[in-house]
mmCIF file of C-alpha atoms and ligand atoms in Angstrom:
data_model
loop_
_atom_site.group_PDB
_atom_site.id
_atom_site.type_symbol
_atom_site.label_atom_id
_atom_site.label_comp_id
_atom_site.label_asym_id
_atom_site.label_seq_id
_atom_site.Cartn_x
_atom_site.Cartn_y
_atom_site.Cartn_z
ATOM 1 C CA UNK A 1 53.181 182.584 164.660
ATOM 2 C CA UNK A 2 57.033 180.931 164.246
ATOM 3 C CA UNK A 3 59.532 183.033 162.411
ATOM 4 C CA UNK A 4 59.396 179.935 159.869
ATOM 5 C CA UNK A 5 55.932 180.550 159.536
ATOM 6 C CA UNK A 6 56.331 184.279 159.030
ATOM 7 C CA UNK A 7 59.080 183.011 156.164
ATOM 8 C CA UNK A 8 56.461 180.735 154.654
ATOM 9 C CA UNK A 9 54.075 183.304 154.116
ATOM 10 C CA UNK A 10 56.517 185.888 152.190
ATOM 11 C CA UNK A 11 55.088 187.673 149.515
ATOM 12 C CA UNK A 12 58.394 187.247 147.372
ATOM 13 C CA UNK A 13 60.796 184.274 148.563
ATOM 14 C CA UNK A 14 63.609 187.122 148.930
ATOM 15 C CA UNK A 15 65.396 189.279 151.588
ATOM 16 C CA UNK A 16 67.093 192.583 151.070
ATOM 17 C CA UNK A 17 70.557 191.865 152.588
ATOM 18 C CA UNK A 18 72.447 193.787 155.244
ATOM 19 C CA UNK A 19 74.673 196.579 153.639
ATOM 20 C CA UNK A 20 77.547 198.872 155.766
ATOM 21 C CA UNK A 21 76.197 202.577 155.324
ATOM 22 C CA UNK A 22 73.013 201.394 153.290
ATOM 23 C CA UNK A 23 70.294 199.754 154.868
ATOM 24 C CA UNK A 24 68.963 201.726 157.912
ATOM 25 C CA UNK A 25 65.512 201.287 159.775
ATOM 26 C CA UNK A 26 63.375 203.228 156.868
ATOM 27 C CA UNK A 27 64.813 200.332 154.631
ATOM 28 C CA UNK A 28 64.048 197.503 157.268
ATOM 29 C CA UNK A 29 60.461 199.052 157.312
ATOM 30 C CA UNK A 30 59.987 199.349 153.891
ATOM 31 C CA UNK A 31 61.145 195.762 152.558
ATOM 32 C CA UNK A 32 59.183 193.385 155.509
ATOM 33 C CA UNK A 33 56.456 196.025 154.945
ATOM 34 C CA UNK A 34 56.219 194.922 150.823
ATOM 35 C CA UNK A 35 56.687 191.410 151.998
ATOM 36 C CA UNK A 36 60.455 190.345 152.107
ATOM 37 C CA UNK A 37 62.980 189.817 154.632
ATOM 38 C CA UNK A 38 64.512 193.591 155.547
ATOM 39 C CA UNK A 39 67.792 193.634 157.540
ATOM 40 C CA UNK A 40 70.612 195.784 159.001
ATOM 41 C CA UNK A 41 74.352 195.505 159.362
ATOM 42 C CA UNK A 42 74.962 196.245 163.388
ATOM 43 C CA UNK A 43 78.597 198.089 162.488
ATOM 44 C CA UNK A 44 76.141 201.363 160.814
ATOM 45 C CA UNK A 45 75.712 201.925 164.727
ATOM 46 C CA UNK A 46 78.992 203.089 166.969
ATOM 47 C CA UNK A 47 77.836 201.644 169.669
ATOM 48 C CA UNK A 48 75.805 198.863 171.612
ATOM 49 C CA UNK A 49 73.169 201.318 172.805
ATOM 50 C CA UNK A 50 72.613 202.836 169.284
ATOM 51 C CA UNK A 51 72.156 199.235 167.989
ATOM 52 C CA UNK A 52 69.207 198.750 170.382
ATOM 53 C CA UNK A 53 67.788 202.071 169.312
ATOM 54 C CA UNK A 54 67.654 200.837 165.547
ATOM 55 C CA UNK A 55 66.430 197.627 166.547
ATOM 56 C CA UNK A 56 63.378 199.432 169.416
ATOM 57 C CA UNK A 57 62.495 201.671 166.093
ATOM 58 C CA UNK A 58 61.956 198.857 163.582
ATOM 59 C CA UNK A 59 60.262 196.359 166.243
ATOM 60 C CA UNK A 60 57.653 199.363 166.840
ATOM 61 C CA UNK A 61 56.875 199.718 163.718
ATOM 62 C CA UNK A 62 56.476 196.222 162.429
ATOM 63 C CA UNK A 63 53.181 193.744 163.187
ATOM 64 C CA UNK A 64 53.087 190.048 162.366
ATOM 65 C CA UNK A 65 51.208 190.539 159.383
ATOM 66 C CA UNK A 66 54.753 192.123 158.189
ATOM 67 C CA UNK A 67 57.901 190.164 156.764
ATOM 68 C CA UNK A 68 60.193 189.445 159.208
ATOM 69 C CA UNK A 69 63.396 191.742 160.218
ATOM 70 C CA UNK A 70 66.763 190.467 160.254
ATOM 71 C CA UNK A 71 70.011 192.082 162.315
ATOM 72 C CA UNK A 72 73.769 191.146 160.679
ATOM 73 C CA UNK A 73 76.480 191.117 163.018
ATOM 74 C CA UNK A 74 79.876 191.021 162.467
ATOM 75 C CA UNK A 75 81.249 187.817 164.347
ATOM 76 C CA UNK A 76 84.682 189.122 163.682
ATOM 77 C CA UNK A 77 87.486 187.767 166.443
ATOM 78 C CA UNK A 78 88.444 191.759 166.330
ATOM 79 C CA UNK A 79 85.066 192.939 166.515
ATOM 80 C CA UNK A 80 85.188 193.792 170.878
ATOM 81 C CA UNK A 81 81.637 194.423 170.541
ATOM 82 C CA UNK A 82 79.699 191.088 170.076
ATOM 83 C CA UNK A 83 78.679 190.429 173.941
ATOM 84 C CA UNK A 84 77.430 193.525 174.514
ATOM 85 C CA UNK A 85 75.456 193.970 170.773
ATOM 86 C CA UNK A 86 74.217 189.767 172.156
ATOM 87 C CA UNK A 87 72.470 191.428 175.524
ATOM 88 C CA UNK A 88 70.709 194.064 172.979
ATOM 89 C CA UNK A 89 69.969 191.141 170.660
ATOM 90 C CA UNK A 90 68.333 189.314 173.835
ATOM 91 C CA UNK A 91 66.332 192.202 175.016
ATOM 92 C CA UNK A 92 64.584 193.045 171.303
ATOM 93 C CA UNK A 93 64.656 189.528 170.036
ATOM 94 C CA UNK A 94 65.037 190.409 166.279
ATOM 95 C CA UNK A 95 63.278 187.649 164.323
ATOM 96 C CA UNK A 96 66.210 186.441 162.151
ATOM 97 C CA UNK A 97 70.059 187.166 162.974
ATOM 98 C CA UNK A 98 72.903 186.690 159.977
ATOM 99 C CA UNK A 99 76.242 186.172 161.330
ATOM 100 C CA UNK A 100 79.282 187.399 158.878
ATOM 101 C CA UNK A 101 82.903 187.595 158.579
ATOM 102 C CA UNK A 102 83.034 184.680 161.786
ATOM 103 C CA UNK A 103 81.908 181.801 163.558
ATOM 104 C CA UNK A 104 77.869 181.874 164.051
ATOM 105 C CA UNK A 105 78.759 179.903 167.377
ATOM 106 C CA UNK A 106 78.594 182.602 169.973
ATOM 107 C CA UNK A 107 75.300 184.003 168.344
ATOM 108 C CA UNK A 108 73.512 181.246 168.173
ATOM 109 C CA UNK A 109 72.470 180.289 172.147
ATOM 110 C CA UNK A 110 70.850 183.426 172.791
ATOM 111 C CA UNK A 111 69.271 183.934 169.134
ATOM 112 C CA UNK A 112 67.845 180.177 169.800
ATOM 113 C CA UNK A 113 66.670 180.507 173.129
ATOM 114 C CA UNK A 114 64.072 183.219 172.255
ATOM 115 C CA UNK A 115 62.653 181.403 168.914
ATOM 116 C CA UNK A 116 64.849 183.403 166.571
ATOM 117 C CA UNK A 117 66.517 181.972 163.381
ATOM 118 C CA UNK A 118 70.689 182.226 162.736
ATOM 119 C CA UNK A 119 71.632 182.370 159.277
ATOM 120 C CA UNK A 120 75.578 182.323 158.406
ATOM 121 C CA UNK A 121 76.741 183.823 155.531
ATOM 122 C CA UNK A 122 79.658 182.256 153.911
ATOM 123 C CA UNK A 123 82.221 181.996 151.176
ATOM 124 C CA UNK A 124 83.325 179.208 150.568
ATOM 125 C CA UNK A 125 81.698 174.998 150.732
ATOM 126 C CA UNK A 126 84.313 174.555 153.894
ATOM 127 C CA UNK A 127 82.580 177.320 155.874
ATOM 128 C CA UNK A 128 79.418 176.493 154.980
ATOM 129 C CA UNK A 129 79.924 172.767 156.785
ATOM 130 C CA UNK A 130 81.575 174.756 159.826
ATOM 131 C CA UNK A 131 78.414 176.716 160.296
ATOM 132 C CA UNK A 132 75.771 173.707 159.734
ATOM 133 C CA UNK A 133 77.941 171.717 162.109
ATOM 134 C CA UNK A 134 77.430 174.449 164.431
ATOM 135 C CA UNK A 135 73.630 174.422 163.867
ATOM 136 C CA UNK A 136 72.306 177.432 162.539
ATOM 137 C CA UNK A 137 69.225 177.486 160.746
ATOM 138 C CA UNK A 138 69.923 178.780 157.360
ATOM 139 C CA UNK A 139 73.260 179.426 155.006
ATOM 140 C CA UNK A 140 73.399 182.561 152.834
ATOM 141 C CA UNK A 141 75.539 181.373 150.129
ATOM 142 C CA UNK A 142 77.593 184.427 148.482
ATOM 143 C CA UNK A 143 78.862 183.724 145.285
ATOM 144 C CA UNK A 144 80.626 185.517 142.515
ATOM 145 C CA UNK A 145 79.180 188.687 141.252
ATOM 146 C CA UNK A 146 77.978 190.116 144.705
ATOM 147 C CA UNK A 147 78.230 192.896 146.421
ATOM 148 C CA UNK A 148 80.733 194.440 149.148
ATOM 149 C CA UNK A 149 82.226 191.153 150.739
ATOM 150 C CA UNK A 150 82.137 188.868 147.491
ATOM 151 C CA UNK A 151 82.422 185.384 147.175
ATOM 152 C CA UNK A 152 83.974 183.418 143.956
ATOM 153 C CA UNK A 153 82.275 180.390 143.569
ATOM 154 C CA UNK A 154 79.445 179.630 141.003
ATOM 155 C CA UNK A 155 75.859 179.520 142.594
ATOM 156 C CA UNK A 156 75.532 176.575 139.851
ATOM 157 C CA UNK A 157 78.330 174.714 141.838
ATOM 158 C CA UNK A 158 77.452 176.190 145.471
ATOM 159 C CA UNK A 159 74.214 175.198 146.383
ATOM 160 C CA UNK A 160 74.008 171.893 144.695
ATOM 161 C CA UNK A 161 77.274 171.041 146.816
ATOM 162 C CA UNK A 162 76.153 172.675 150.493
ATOM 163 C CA UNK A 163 72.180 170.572 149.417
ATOM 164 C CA UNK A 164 74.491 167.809 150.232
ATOM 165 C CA UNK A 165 75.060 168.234 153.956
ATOM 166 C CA UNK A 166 72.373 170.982 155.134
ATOM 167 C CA UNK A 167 68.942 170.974 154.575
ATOM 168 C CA UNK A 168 67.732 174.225 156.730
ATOM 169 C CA UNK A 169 67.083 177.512 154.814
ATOM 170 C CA UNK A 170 69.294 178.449 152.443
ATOM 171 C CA UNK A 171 69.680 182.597 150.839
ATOM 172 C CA UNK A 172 71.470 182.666 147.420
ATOM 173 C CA UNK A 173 73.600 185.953 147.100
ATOM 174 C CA UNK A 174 74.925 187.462 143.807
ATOM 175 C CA UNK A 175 73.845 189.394 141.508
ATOM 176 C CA UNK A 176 70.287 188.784 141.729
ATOM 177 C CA UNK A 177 68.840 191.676 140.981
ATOM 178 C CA UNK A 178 65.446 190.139 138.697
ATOM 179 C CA UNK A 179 62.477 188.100 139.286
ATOM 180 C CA UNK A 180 63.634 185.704 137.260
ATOM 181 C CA UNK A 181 66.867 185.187 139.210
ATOM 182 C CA UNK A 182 64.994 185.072 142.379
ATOM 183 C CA UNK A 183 63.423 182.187 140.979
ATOM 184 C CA UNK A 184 66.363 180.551 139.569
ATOM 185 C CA UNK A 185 67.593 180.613 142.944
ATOM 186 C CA UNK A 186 64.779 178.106 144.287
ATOM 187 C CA UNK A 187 65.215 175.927 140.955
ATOM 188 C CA UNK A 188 68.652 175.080 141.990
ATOM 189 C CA UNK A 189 67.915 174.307 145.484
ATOM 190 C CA UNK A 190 67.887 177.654 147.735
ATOM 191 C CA UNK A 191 64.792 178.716 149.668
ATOM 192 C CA UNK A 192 65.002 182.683 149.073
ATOM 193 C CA UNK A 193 67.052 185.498 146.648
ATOM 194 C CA UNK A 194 69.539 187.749 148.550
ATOM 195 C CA UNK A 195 69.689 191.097 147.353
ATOM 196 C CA UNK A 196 72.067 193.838 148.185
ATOM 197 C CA UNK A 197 72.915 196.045 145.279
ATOM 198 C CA UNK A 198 68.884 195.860 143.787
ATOM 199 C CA UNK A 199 68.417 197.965 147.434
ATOM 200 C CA UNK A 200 71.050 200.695 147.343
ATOM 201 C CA UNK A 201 69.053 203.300 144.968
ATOM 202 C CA UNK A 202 65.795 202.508 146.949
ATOM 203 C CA UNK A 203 64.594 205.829 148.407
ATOM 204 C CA UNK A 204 64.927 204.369 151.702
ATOM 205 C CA UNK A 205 68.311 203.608 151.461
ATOM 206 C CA UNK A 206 71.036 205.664 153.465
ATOM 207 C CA UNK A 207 73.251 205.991 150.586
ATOM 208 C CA UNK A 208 73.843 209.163 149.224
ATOM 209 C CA UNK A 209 72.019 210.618 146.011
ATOM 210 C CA UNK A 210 75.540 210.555 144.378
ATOM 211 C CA UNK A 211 76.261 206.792 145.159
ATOM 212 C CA UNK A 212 72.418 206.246 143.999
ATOM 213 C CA UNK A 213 72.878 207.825 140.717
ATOM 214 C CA UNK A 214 76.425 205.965 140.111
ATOM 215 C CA UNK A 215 74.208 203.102 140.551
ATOM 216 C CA UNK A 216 72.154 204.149 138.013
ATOM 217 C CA UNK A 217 75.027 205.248 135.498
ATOM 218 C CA UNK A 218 77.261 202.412 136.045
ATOM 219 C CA UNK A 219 77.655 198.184 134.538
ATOM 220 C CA UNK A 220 79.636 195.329 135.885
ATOM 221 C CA UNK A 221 82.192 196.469 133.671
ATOM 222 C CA UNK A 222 82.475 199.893 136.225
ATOM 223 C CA UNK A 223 83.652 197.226 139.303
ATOM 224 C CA UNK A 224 86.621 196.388 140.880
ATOM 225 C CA UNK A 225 87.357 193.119 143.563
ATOM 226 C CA UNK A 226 89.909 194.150 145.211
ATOM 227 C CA UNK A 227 91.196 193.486 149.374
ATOM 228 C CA UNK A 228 92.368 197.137 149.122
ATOM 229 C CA UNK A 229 90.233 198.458 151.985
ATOM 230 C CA UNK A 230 88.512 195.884 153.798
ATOM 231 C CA UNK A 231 90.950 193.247 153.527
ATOM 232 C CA UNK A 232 88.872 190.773 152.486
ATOM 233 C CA UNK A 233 87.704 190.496 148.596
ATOM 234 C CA UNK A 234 85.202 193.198 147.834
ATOM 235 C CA UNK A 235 83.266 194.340 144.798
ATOM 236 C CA UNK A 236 84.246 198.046 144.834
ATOM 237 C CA UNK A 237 82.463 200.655 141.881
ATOM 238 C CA UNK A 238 85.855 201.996 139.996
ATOM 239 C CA UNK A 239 84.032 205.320 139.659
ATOM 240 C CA UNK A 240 83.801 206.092 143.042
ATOM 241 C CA UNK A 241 87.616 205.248 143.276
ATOM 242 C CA UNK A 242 88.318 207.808 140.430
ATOM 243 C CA UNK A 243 86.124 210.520 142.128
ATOM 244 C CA UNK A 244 88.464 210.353 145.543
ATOM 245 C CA UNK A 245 91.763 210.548 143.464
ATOM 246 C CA UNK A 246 92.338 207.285 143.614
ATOM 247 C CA UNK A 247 93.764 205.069 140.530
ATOM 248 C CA UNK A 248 91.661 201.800 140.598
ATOM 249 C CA UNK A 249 94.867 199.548 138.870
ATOM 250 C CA UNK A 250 97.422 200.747 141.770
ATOM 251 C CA UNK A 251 94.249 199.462 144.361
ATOM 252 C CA UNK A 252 93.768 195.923 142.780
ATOM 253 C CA UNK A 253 96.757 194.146 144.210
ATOM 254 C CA UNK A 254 97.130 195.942 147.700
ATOM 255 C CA UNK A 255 95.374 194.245 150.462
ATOM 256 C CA UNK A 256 94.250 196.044 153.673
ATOM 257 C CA UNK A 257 94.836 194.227 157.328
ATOM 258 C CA UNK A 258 91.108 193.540 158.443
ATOM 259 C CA UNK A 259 89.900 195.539 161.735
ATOM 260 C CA UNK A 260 86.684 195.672 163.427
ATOM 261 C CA UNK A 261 87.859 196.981 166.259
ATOM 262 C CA UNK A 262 86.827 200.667 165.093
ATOM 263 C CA UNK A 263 90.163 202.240 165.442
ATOM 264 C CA UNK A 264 91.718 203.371 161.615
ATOM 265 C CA UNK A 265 94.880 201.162 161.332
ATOM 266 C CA UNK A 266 97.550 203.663 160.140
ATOM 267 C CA UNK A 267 98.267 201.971 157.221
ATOM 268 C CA UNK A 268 94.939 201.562 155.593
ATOM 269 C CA UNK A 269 93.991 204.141 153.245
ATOM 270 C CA UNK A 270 90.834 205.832 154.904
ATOM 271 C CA UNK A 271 87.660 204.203 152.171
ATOM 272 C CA UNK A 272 84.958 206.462 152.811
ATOM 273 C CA UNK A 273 83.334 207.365 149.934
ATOM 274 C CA UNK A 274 84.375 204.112 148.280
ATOM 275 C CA UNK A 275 81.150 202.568 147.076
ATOM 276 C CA UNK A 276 80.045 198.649 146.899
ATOM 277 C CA UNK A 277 77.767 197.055 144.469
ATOM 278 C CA UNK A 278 77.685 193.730 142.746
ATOM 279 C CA UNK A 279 77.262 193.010 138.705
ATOM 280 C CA UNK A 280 73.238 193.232 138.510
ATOM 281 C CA UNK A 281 74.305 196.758 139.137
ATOM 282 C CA UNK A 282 73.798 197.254 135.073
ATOM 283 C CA UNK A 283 70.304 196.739 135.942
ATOM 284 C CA UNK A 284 69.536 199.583 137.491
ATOM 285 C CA UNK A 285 68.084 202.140 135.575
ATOM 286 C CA UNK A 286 66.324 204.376 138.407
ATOM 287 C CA UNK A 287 65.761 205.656 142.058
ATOM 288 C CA UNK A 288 62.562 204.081 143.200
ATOM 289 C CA UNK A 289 60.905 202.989 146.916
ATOM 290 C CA UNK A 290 61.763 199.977 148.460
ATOM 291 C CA UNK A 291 58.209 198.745 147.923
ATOM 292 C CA UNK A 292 58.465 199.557 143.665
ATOM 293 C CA UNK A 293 61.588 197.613 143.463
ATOM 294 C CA UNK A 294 59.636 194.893 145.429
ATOM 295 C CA UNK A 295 56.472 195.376 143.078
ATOM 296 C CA UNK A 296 58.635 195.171 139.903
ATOM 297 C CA UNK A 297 60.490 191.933 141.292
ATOM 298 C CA UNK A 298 57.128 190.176 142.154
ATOM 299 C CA UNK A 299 55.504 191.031 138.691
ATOM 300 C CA UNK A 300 59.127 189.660 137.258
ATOM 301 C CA UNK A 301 58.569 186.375 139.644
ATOM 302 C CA UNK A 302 55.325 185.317 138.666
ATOM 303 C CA UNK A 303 55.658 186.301 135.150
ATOM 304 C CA UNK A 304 58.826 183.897 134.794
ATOM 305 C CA UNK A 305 56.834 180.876 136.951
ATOM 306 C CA UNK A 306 54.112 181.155 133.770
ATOM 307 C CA UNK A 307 56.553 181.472 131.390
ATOM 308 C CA UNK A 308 58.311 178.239 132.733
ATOM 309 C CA UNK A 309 55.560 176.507 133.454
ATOM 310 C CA UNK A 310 55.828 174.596 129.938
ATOM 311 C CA UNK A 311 59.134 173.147 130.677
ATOM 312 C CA UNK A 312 58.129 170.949 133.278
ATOM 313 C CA UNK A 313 55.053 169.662 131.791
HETATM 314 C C1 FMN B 1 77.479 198.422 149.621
HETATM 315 C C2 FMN B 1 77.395 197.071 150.255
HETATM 316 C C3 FMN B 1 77.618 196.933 151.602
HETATM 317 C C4 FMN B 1 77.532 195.660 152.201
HETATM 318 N N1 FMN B 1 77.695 195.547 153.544
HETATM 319 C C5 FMN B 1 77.519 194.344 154.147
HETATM 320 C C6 FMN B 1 77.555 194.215 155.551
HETATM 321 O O1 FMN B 1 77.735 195.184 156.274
HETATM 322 N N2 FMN B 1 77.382 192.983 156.097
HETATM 323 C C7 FMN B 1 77.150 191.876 155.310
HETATM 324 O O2 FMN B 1 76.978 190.776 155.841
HETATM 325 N N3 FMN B 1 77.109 191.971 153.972
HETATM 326 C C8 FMN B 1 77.266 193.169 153.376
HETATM 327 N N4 FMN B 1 77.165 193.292 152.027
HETATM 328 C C9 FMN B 1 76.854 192.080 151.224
HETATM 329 C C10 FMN B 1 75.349 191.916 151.092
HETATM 330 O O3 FMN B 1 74.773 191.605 152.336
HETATM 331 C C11 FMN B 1 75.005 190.808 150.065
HETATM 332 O O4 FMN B 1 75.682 189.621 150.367
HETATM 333 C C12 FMN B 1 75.354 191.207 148.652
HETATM 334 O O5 FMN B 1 74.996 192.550 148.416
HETATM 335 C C13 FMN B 1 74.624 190.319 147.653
HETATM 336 O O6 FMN B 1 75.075 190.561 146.354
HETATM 337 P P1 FMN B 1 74.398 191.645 145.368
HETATM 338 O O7 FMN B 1 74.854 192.971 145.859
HETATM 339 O O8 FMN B 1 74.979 191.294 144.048
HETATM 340 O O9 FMN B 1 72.918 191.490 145.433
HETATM 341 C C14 FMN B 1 77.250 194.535 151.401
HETATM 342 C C15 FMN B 1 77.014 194.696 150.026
HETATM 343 C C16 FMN B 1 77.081 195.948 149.447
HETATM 344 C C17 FMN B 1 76.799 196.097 147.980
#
């Protein structure tokens, strides 16, 4: 069976998207296991070797009858990494790979030649052409309200504008954190629901039990964008900020130099301990397994397809 057929067959049209410090192989597991896309950011290893580790563990554990897995790298011009992280992403052929934060070009010949899919996630409309020029297979579309790495465009004005040029898969990011939203996704033209923030309380989930319960305690009025500490415009929870000393409305307005390279830059603040999530954080309301939050989100799904049924009669 083709990865596209595994994606055809998905229980929920929805991955649960790669997040730094969050999503770890229990996660992976758990979400293809329930019937979406898991995944894994590659910079929660240190090195190359560890990466393959991650990616041995999941593989084992997975069968076809599961959702297909999904690796994130970082396609960075300061990430040194890449070639090496490429011969572990030969040798264990993960089923989907997202490129972020650069080009999708030098991931996509050896992603391709095994029968895996490259999605790009991007910004903005202009990157979105760059990557579907280059030819990957799917666009994950991040748009205001998401996340870590945020984007600012509508998803009202996003994927009606990239429908124009690409028709390969496309993953709407931001905010989504409902049934109902997953499906709103595929009324305006995407193929699946990307999810970080629904994730991070999931008893899978690396984070801690503190940054699990801020979760729970906190609304989009609790976030911050800011470039303070990645450099590029992330959506940061204020109270996690407070809790390290910090004051949130001295960070809004500094921006960090971005570095993948692994060394601390001198001049950017160390941000462990600084927590992401997106606005559908205000959903939240408890710490449940991967394959509840899954449960809830089909039940959510197919409730909302009856309910809408009447408008298109
Ligand atoms: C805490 C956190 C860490 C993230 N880390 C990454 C990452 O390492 N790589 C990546 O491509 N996206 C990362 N993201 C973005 C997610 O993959 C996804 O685009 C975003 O969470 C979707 O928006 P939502 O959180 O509103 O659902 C992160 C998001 C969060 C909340």
């Amino acid at each position: 069976m083709t990865v596209r057929d595994r994606l055809s067959r998905l229980r929920l049209p929805a991955f649960a998207a790669p997040m730094f410090l969050v999503s770890g192989p229990d996660l992976v597991v758990a979400c293809s296991r329930a019937g979406i896309v898991g995944s894994f950011p590659a910079p929660n290893l240190r090195s190359s070797a560890e990466l393959g580790d991650w990616m041995g563990r999941i593989a084992g554990q997975l069968t076809a009858d599961d959702a297909p897995w999904a690796l994130n790298l970082v396609t960075h011009s300061t990430s040194p990494r890449l070639p090496r992280d490429l011969e572990q992403v030969a040798e264990h052929q993960p089923p989907i790979v997202i490129t972020a934060l650069g080009s999708p070009k030098p991931v996509l010949p050896t992603v391709q030649a095994y029968g895996g899919l490259v999605f790009a996630d991007v910004i903005s409309v202009d990157l979105a052409k760059k990557a579907a020029d280059a030819g990957v297979d799917g666009l994950v579309l991040v748009c205001t309200g998401a996340g870590g790495h945020t984007g600012d465009l509508s998803p009202l004005v996003f994927v009606e504008r990239v429908r124009r040029f690409f028709d390969g898969y496309i993953a709407l990011a931001g905010a989504i954190t409902t049934g109902e939203a997953i499906l709103a996704a595929q009324v305006l033209g995407a193929d699946f629901g990307y999810l970080g923030t629904a994730f991070i309380p999931a008893r899978e989930s690396m984070a801690s039990d503190a940054y699990k319960q801020m979760c729970v305690d906190s609304s989009a009025g609790d976030l911050m964008v800011t470039r303070a500490f990645t450099g590029a415009r992330a959506s940061m929870l204020k109270p996690s900020m407070v809790a390290r000393g910090l004051d949130p409305a001295e960070l809004e307005f500094k921006v960090a130099r971005m570095n993948f390279t692994g060394r601390q830059d001198e001049t950017v603040k160390p941000w462990s301990g600084i927590w992401g999530a997106g606005q559908g954080v205000g959903k939240i309301d408890r710490v449940e397994s991967a394959a509840e939050i899954v449960d809830r989100l089909a039940a959510e799904y197919d409730a909302a397809r009856l309910r809408t049924r009447g408008l298109c009669a």
